[in-house]
Structure formats: C-alpha cells, structure tokens
Coordinates of C-alpha atoms in Angstrom, one line a residue:
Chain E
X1 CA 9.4 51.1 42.5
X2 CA 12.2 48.7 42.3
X3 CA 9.4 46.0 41.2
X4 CA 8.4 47.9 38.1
X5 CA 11.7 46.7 35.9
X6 CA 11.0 43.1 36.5
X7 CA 7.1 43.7 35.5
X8 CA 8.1 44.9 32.3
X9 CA 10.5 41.9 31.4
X10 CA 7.9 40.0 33.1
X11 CA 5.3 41.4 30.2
X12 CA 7.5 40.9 27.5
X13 CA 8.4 37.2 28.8
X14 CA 4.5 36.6 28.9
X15 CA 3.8 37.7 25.5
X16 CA 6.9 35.6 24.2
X17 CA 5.5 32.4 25.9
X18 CA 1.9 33.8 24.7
X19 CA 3.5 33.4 21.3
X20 CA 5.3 29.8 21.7
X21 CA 2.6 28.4 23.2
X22 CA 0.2 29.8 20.1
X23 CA 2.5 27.9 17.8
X24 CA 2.6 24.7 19.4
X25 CA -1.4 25.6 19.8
X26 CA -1.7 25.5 16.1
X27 CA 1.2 22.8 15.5
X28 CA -0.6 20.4 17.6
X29 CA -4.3 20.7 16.6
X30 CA -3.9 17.0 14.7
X31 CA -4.0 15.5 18.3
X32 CA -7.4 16.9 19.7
X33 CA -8.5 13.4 20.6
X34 CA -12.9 14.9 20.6
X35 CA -12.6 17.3 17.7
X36 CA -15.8 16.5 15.3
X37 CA -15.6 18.8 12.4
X38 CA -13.2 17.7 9.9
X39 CA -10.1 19.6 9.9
X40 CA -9.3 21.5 6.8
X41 CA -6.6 19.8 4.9
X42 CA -3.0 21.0 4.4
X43 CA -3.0 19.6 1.1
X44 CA -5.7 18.5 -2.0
X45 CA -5.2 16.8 -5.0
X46 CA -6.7 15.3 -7.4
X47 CA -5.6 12.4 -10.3
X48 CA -6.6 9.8 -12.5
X49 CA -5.4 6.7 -12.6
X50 CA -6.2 4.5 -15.5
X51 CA -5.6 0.2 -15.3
X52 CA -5.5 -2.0 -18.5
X53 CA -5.7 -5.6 -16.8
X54 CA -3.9 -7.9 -19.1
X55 CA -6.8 -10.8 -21.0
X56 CA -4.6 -12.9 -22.8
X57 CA -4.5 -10.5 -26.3
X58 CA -3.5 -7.2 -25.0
X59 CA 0.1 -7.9 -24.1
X60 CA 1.5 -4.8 -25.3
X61 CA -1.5 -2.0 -23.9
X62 CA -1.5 -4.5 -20.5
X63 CA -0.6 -2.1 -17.4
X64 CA -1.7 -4.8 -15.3
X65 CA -2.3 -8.8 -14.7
X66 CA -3.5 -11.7 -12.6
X67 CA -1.4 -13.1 -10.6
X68 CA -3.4 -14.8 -7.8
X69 CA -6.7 -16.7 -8.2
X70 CA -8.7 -19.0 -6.4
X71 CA -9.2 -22.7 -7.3
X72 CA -12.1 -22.2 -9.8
X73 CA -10.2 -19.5 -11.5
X74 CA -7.0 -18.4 -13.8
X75 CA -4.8 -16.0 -14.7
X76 CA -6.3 -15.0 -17.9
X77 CA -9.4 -14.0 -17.3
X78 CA -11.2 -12.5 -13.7
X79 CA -13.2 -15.4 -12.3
X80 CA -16.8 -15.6 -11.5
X81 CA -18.3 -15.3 -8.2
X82 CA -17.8 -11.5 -8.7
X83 CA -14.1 -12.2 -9.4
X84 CA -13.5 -13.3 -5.5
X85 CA -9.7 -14.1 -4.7
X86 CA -8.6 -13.0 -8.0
X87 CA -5.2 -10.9 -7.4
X88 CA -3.9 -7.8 -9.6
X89 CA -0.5 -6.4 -9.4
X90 CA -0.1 -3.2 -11.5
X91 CA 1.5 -0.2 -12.8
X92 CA -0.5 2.2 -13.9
X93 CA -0.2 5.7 -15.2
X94 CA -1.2 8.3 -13.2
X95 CA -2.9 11.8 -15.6
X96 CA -3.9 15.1 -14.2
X97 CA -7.5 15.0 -16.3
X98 CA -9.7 11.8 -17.3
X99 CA -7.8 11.0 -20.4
X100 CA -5.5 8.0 -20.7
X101 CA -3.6 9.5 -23.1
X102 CA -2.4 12.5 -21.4
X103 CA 0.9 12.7 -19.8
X104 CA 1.5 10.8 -17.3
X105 CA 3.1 12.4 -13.6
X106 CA 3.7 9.3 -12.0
X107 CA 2.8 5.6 -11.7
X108 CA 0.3 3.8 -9.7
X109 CA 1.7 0.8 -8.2
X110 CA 1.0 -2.3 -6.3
X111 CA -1.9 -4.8 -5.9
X112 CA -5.6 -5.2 -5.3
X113 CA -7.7 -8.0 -5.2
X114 CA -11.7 -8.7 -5.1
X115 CA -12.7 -10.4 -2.1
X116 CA -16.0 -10.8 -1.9
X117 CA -18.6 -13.4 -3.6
X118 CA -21.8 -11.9 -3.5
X119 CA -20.8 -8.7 -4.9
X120 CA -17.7 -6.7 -6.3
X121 CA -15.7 -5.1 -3.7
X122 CA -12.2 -5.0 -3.4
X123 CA -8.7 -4.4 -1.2
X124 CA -6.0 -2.4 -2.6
X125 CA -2.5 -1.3 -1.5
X126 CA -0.4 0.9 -3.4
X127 CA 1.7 3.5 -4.0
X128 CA 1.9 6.8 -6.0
X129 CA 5.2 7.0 -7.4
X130 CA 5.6 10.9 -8.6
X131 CA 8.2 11.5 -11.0
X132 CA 7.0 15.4 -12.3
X133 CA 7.9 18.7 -12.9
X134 CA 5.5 19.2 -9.9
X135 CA 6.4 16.8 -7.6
X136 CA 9.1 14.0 -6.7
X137 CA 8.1 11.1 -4.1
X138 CA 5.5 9.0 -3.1
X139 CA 2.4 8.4 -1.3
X140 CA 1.2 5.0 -0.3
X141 CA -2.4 3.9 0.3
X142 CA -4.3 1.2 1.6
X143 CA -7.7 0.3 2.5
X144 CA -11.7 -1.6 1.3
X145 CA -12.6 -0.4 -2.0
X146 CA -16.6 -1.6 -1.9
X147 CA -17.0 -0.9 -5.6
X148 CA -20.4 -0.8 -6.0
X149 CA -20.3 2.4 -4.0
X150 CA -20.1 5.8 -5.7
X151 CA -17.1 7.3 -3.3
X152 CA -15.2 4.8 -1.0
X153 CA -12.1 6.1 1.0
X154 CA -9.3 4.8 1.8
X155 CA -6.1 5.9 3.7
X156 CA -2.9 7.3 2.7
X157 CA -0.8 5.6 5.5
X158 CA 3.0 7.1 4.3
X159 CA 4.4 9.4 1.9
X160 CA 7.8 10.1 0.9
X161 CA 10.0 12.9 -0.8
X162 CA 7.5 15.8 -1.4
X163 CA 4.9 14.0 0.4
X164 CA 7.3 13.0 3.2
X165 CA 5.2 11.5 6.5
X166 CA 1.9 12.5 5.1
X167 CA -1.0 10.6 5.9
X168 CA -4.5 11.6 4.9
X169 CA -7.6 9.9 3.1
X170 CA -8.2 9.4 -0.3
X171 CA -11.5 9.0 -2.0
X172 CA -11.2 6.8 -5.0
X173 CA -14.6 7.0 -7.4
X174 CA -15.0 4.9 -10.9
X175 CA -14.9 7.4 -13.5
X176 CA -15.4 4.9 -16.4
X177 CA -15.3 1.1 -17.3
X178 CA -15.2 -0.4 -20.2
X179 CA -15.7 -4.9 -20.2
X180 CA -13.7 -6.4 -17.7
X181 CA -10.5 -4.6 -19.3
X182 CA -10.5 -0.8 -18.6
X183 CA -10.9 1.2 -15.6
X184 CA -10.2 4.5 -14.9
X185 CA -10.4 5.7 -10.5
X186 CA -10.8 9.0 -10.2
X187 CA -8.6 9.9 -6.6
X188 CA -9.3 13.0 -4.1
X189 CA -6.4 12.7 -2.2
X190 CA -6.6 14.8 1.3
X191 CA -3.8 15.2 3.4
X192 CA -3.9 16.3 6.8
X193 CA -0.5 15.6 8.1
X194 CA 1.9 17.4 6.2
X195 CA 5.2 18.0 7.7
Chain K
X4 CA 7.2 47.2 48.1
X5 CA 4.3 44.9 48.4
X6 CA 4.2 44.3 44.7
X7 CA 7.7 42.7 45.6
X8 CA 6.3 39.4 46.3
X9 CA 3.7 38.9 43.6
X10 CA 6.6 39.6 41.4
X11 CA 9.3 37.0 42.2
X12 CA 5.7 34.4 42.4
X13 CA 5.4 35.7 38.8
X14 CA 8.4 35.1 37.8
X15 CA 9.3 31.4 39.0
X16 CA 5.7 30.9 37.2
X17 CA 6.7 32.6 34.1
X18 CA 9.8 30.1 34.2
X19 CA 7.5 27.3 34.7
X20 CA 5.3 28.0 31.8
X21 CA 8.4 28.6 29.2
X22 CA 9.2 25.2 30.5
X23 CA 5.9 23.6 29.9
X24 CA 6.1 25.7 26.3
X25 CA 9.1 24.6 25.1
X26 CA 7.9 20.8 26.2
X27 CA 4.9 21.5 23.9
X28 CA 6.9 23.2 21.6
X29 CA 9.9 20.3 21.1
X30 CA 7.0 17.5 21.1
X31 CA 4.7 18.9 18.5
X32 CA 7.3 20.2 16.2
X33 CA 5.9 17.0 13.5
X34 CA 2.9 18.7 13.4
X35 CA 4.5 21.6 11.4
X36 CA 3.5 21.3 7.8
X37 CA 5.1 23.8 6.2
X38 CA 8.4 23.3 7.9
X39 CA 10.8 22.5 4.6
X40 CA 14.3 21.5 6.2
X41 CA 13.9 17.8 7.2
X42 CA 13.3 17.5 11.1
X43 CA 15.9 15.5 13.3
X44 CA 14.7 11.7 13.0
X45 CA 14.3 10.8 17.3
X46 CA 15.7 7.5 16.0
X47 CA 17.8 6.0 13.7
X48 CA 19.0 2.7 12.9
X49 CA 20.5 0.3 10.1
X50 CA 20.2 -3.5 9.3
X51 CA 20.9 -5.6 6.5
X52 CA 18.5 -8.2 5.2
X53 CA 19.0 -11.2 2.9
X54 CA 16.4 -13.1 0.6
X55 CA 17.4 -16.1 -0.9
X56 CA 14.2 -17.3 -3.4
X57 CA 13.6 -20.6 -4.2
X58 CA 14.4 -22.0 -7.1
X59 CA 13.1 -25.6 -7.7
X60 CA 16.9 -26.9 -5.7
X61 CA 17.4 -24.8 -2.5
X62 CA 14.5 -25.6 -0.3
X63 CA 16.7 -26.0 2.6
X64 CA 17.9 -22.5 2.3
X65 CA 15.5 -20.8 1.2
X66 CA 14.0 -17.3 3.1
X67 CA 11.6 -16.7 0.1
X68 CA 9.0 -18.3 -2.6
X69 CA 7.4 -17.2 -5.4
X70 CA 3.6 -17.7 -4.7
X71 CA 2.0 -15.4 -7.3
X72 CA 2.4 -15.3 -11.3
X73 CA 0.9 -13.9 -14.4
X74 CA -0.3 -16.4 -17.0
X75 CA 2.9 -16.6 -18.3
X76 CA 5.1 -17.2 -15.1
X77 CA 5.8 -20.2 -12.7
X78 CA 6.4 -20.4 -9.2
X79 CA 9.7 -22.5 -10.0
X80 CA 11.9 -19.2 -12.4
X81 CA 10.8 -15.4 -12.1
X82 CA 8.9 -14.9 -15.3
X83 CA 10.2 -12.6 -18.2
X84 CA 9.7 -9.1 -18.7
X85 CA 11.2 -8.1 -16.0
X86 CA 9.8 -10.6 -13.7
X87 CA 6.4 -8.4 -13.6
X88 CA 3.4 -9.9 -12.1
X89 CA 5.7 -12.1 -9.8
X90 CA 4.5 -12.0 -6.3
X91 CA 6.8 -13.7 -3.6
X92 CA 6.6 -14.4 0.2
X93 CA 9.4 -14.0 2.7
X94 CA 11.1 -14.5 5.8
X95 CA 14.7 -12.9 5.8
X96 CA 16.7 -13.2 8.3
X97 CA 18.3 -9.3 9.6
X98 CA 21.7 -8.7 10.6
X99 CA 23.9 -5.5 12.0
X100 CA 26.3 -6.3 9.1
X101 CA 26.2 -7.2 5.7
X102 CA 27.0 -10.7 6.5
X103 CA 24.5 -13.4 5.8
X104 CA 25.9 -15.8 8.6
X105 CA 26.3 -13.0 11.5
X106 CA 23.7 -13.8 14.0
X107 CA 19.9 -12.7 13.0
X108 CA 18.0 -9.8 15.5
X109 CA 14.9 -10.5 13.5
X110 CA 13.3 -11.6 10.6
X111 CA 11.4 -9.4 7.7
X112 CA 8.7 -10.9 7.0
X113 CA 6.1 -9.9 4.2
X114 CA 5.4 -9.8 0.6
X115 CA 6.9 -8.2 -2.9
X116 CA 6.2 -8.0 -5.9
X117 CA 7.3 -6.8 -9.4
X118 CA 5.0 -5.0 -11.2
X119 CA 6.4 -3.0 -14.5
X120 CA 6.8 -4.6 -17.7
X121 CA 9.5 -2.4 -18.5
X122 CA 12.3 -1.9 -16.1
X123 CA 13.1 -4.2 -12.8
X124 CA 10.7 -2.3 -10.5
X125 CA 8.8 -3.6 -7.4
X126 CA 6.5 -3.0 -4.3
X127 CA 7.3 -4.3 -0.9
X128 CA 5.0 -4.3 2.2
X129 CA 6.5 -6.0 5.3
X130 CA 7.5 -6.1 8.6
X131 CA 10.7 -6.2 10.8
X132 CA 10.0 -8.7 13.8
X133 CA 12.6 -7.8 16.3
X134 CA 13.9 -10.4 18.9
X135 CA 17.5 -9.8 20.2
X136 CA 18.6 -8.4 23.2
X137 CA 18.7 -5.2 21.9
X138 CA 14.6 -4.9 20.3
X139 CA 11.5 -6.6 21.0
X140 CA 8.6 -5.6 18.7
X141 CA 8.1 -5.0 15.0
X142 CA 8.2 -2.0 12.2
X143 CA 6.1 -2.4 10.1
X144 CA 6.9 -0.7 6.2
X145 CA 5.3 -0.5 2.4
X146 CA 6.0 1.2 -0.2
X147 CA 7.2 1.2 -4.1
X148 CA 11.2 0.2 -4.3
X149 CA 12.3 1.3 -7.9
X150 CA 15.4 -1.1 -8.1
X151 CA 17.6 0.6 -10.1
X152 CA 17.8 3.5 -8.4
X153 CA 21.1 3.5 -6.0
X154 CA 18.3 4.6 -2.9
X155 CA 14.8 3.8 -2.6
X156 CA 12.6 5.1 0.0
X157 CA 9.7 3.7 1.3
X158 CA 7.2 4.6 4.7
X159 CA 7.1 2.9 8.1
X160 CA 3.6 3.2 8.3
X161 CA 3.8 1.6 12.2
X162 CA 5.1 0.3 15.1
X163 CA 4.3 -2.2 18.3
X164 CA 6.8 -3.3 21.4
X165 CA 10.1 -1.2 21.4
X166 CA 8.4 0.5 18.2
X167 CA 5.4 1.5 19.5
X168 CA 3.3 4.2 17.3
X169 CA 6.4 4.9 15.4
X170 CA 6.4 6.1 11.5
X171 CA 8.7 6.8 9.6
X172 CA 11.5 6.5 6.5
X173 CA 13.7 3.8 5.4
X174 CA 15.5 4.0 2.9
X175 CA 16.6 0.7 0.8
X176 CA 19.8 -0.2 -0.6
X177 CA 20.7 -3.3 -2.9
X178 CA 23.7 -4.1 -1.1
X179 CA 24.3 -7.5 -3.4
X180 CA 22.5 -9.9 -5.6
X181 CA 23.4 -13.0 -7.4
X182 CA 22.0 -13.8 -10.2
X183 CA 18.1 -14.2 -9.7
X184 CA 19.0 -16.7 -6.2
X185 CA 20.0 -14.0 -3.4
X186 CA 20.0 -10.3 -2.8
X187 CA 20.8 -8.2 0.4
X188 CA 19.0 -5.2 1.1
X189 CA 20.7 -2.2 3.3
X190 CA 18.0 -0.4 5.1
X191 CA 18.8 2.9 6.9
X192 CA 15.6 3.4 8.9
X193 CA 14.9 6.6 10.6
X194 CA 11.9 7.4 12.9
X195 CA 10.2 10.9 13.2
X196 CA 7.8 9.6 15.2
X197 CA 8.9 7.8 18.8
X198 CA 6.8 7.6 21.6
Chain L
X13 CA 1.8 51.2 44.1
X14 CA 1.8 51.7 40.3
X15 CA 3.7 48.0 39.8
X16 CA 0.1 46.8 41.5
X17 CA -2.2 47.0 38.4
X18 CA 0.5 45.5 35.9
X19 CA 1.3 42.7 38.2
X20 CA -2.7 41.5 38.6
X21 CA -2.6 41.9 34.6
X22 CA 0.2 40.1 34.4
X23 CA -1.0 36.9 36.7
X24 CA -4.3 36.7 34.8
X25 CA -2.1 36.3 31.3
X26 CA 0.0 33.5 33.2
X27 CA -2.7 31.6 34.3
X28 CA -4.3 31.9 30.6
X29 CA -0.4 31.3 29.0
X30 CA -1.0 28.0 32.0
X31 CA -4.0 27.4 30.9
X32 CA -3.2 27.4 27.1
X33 CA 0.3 25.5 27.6
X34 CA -1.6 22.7 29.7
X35 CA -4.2 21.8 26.5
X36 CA -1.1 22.3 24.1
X37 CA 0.9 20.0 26.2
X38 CA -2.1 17.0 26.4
X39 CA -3.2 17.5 23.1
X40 CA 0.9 17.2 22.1
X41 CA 1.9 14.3 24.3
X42 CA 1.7 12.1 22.0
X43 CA 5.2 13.5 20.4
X44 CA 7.0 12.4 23.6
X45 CA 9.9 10.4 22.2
X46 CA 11.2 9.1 25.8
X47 CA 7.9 8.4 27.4
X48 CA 7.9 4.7 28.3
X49 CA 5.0 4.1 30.2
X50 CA 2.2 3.9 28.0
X51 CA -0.3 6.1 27.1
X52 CA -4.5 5.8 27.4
X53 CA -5.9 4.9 24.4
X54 CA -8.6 7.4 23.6
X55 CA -10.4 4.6 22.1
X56 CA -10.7 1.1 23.1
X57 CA -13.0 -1.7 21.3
X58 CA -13.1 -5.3 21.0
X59 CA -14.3 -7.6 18.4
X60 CA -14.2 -11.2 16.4
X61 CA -13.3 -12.0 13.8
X62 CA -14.0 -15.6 12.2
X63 CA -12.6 -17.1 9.0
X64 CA -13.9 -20.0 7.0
X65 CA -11.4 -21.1 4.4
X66 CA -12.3 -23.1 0.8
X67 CA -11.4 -26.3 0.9
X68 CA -12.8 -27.8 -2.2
X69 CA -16.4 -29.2 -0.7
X70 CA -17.8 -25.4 1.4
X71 CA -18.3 -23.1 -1.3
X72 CA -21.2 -21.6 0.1
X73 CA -20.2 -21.2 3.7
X74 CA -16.5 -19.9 2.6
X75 CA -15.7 -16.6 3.9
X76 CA -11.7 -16.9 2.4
X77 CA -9.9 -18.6 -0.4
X78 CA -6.2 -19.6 -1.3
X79 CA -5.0 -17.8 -4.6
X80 CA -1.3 -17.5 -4.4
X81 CA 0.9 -20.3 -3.1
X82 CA 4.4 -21.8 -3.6
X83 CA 5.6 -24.6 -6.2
X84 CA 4.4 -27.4 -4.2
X85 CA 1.3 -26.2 -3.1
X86 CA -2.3 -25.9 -4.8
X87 CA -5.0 -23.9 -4.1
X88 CA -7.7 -25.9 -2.5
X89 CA -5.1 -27.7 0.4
X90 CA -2.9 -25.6 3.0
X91 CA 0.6 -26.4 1.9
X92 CA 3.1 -28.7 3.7
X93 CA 5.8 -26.5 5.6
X94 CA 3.2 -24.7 8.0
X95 CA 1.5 -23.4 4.5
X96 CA 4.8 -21.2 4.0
X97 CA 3.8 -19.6 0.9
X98 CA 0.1 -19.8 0.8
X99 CA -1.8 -16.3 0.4
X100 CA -5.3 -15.9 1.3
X101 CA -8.0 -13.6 0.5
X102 CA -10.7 -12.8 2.6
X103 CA -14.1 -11.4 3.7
X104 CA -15.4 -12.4 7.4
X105 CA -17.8 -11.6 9.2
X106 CA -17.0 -9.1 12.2
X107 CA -18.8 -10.2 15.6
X108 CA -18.8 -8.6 19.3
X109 CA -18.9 -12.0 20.6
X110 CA -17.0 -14.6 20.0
X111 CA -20.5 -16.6 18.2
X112 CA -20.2 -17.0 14.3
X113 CA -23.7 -17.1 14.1
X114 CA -24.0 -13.4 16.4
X115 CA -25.3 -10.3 13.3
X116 CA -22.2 -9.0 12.0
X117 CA -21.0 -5.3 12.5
X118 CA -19.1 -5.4 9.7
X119 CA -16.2 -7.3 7.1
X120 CA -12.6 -7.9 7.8
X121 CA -11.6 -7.7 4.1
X122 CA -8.0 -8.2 2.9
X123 CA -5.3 -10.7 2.9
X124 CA -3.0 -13.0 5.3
X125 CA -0.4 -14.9 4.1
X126 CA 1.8 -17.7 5.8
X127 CA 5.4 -17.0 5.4
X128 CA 7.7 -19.5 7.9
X129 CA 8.9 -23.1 6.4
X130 CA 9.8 -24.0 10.3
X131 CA 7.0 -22.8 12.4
X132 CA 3.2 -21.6 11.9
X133 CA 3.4 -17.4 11.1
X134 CA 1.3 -15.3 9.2
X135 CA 1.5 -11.6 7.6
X136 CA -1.8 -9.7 7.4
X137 CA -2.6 -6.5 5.9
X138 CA -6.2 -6.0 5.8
X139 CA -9.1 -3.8 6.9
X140 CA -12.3 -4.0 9.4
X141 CA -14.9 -2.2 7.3
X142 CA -17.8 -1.3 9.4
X143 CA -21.6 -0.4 8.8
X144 CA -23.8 -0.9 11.9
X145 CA -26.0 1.5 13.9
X146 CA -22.4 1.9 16.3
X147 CA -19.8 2.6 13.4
X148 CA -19.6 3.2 10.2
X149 CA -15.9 3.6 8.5
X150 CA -13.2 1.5 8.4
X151 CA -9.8 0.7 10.0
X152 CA -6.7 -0.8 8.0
X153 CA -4.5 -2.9 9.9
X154 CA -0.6 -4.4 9.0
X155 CA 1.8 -6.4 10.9
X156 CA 3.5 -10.0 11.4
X157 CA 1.2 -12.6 13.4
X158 CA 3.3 -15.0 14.7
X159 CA 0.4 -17.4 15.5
X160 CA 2.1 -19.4 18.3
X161 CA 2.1 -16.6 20.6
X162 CA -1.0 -16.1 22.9
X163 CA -1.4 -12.1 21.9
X164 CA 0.2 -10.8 18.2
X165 CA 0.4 -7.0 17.9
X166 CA -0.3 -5.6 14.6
X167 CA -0.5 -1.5 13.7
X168 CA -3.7 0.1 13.0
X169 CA -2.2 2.5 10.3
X170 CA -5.3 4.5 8.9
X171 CA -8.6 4.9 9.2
X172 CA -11.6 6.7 7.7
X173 CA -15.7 7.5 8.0
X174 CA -16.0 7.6 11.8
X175 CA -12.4 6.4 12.5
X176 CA -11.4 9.0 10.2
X177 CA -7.0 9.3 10.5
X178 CA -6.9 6.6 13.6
X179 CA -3.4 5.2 14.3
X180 CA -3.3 2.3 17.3
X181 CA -2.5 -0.9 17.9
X182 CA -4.3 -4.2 17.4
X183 CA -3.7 -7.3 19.9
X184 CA -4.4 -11.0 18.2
X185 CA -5.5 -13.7 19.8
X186 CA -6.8 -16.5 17.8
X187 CA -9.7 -17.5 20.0
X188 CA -10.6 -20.7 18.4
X189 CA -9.7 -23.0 15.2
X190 CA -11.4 -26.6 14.2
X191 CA -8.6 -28.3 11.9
X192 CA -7.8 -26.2 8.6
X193 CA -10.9 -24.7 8.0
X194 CA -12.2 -22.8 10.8
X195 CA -10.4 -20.1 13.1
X196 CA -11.7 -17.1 14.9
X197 CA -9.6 -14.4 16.1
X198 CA -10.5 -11.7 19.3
X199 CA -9.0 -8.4 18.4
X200 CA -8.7 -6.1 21.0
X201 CA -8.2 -2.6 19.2
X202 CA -6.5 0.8 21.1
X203 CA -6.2 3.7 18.8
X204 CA -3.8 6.2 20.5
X205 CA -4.7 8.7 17.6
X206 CA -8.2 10.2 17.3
X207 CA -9.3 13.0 15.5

C-alpha cells in the first residue's frame, strides 16, 4: 500500500524525464555521426548576387576589381590560361529576383580568385552582409566554385545577427554572363544549424 | 510490501536518468534553433591587436604590408576611394591591454581587405595564434568588418589546441588609428561552442 | 499487490527513458564544454598534398602561382624576409601517398600566403575538392601554418557532397620541399562532426 504514493510520483517523474530527454532527442539530431538522408533544413533562401568586375572604362558601374595576378597578367583585364591566379575583391549587391536593378538587401563581400589553368574554376570567401527590413547580420561562406559545373556548393562556415552561429551549404549556379564583365550567381542557401 | 524494493531501485534510477537528461539537456542546448534569447557564451575573452602597415619608411616596425591592389593602387600608399581593392597581409602582435608595448600572448595572423568604393569598409579572415602561459592553440575568424560602425561582428569559424572545435562571435572595435600608419583593434570574443 | 503492475510498467519506461538518454547523451557529447581528453574522430583520413610553384621557366608543370606580394617583391621570385607578403594561388594535386606522380583523388584549390618578416609562416584558407570512386565533395580548411613546426593544426570549417557539414581538424606536416619550387605536405584529417 504504502508503495503506491511513490509509484505515482515515480510515473509522473518518468514522463517528465520522457519529455527532457525528447527535447534534447530532437535538439541534438545535428550530431548523429551515420545519419544518411539529408536532414531537412531549419532555414532556405534564396538570392542573387550580381558582380561588375572593373575593365579599365567602367569605373563608375565597377562593383569589383583585380587586385592580384600572376606574372603574365594585370590588373585590368583577367589573364589567359582561363584567368589562373587572377584575384577579385568585391562588393556586390545582393537582390531577391534575377534583376540587377532591383533593391538591393544586402552586400556580397570579399574575394575570389581562378585557380586553375586548364579550365575556369574558382575559390571564393565571402560574406553576406544583410542590411533589410527582413533581416540584419551576416553569413560568411567559403569553398571550390568549379565553374564549368551547373550547381557547385559551398559552405556557409559562420553567421552573425539574425543568422547568428549558422552554418549550412550554399549552392551557387550562374544565372547569366555577359563578356568577361557581368555575372550574376544565383545562391540556395541551406542552413542546418540555426540557433 | 514486496513492491517496496522495486520502488526505492526505481527511484535511485529515476534520479540517475534526470541526471543523465539534464547532462544531455545542458550540452545540446546549441542545437536549439528556434531559441531567440542569446545562449550563455561557455567562454569569453578580450585582446587587443595592433597593425602597423608599411609605408615605403617603417620596415623595421612594420606588422603589415599591402600585397594586393587594383590598377590604380600601389603597394607603397593605400589607394583612393576608400582604399577599395587593397589587400594586405599581417602579423599583429595581441595584447591583454590596449597597449602596443605590453608583452604579446600571440600574433593575428591573416589577410584584409577593403572592398567598397564608397565608404571605408573591409573583410578580414585570420587567425589568433596563441602562445603565453595562459593559451596554446589558435582561433581562427572571417567575416565582413564595416568600419564605421562603433561594433562589428564577425564568426570564429574554428579552433585547434586550447580552442579545439570552438565557434563562435567576436566582435571588433577600432580602439585607435593614426592616420593611414597604425590602428588597434578591441576584440571581445565569445565562444558558444567549447569542447 | 496492486503497486506490482505499475512498478513493472514503470521499469520498462526507465530502461527506454535509459535507453533514449544514453543515444541523446552520445549523439550530444560533442557540447561538453569541460571535457579535456579528446574525443574519437568519427572520421579519420590521410592524404598529400604537393605544390609546384611558377618560377618564370615551369609553366607547364606549375600547379601554383604568386599574384599578390609586397613593395619589394615581384611575382615570379619568393620575396626576401621569409616571402612576408607573398600570396599564392593554387591547384595541386591530391595523393594517398606521398608520390607526385601517384593518380590524384582530387585538387587542393585555394590560397596560402606568407605573413612573418622574421621567420618562415604561412596562412592558408583553401579547400580539398574531391572526385574519385572513394569521395566525392569537398572540405574547406583555415588556419595559421607556422612552417617550422613538425605538425601545424588548421580547422576543417565546412564541408559538402559526401562530407556534407564536417567540422575537424587538419594536422600539417610538410613532408618534403626541393629549394623554392617544390613542397609536399601530409595532411592527416579528423572530422569530429559528421552528419
């Protein structure tokens, strides 16, 4: 008799840990070191961004320029040898649809470089600066962008503000290019650390 | 009355598993993401570092050196507009205080860059090479550093030694600059990620 | 008698609630911010790297070129001052053995910069990009090398395709160099997050 008061907090102590140990269940998923199915992400976007390499006349449109090149190349125009060691810092404006005009929510900033001679591929690192109605903070992103392929991803390694300790992977596609002057990356950004 | 015994069993296990729980609970909490009050950093930590760039006369003192320009820069005299496209390699000595003479517990060691036409803006990606009594290993950071904001922040994006795995947010302060030949950076670095 | 059936209920749940707590506390334990002893890497690998830089006469073997460096340097020669200043861009082949000639797994693509006017230390941010039968995805990689040490520890701070959100660490150890032109690096990688 005397046992059955214990039982009962007993139960409701079990279904209290049940619940705790649910949450940190769920909370901990991210660390399931064999799980092969991609987990869904805890956040998706999408955004252009759109890069104006400076060529010696377009000063004023320029949102970015050489800065590093190899011995057979300069700063004015990407070198041959499918542009290999040439070095781009930019700024570019970030738009919600594929048109350069649009508003811009942010800034994409940092540097890539080709680094390859037999074919175009490149490196980047870079951040998304967000300065919206949407959101405030950053994401940063590095990784191989082999150009020649249609989708190529890369990692977001940090975020910052509204994206604060998100990592995730982004896949960057080429949604136009126009010479060697204008492109525009199309970016999927998946996050699956979102705190 | 023989229930008695399975009871008490019960309970010390019952005990045992809100223990384990709360373990789980405590060390997965960064895994909440949709958890809006920042969490408790599990480290925090602030340094000072100092850049002094060369300039065509201070070789001996020197931490820093532009390495990368646009067409129109040099590597002697950060270029106009805002110094975009400049690209410069460092090695600053970090200090506890604010004082460039106190003794060094590391070096940050890394790259920057300016890249907006516009305003003084710029993208660092470096690390912090610890070797004092106090650390041994290296944080490694990146991320875009709008000068003219009071605070920046920016990602730790990793960690080896003392710092192993960690990531996290540091936030950057201009503490002092002179002229175009030195600045100090504050950086208040906290860690939501020890192991 | 009555308490019995409860109390048989009741031990099943705990062992479950044990059951469910032990995989939430493994899967977690990577959020342990005391732990000091390490813990297993659930992936371990090892591979070369090897890096043949332009030097003005080995165009077609070059594998990495110099495109940024300081006042007094140029971009065919390593600078004077243990190359501080000199940035270098490059795409080498990935080996499992420590042979140059051995087929490649896969590119190291990115960027390693010397930045130390006193002694020899690089800065690398860059990323192993693979595509053999064994792997295909790639792992980005930042951190100070200070090349004098035997072993260098850099973060592993992303990863996609099969290493899709890896974090780790990556030892150095530069296996081999012939004069300024030739240097191979082992890189023993441990990722501590899979997914």
């Amino acid at each position: 008799m005397e046992a059955k008061a214990p039982s009962s907090t007993l139960l409701a102590l079990s279904f209290l840990l049940l619940f705790i140990s649910f949450l940190s269940h769920s909370q901990a998923s991210h660390g399931n070191h064999i799980r092969k199915p991609r987990p869904k992400p805890c956040k998706e976007m999408v955004f252009y961004f759109h890069d104006i390499i400076y060529n010696g006349r377009n000063m004023k449109n320029a949102t970015s320029a050489i800065v590093g090149a190899p011995a057979w190349g300069n700063m004015t125009i990407l070198s041959g040898m499918n542009h290999f060691g040439d070095v781009v810092v930019f700024d570019d404006p970030i738009t919600l649809d594929n048109n350069l005009h649009s508003p811009a929510v942010g800034r994409a900033q940092g540097i890539y470089l080709y680094d390859k001679k037999e074919i175009f591929t490149s490196w980047l690192a870079f951040s998304f600066v967000f300065n919206s109605t949407e959101h405030v903070g950053t994401l940063t992103f590095a990784g191989a962008d082999p150009l020649m392929n249609k989708t190529r991803d890369v990692s977001v390694v940090g975020g910052t503000g509204d994206f604060f300790m998100a990592r995730g992977v982004a896949t960057l596609m080429t949604d136009a290019f126009e010479g060697e002057v204008y492109f525009r990356l199309r970016v999927d950004i998946k996050l699956y650390e979102c705190w």
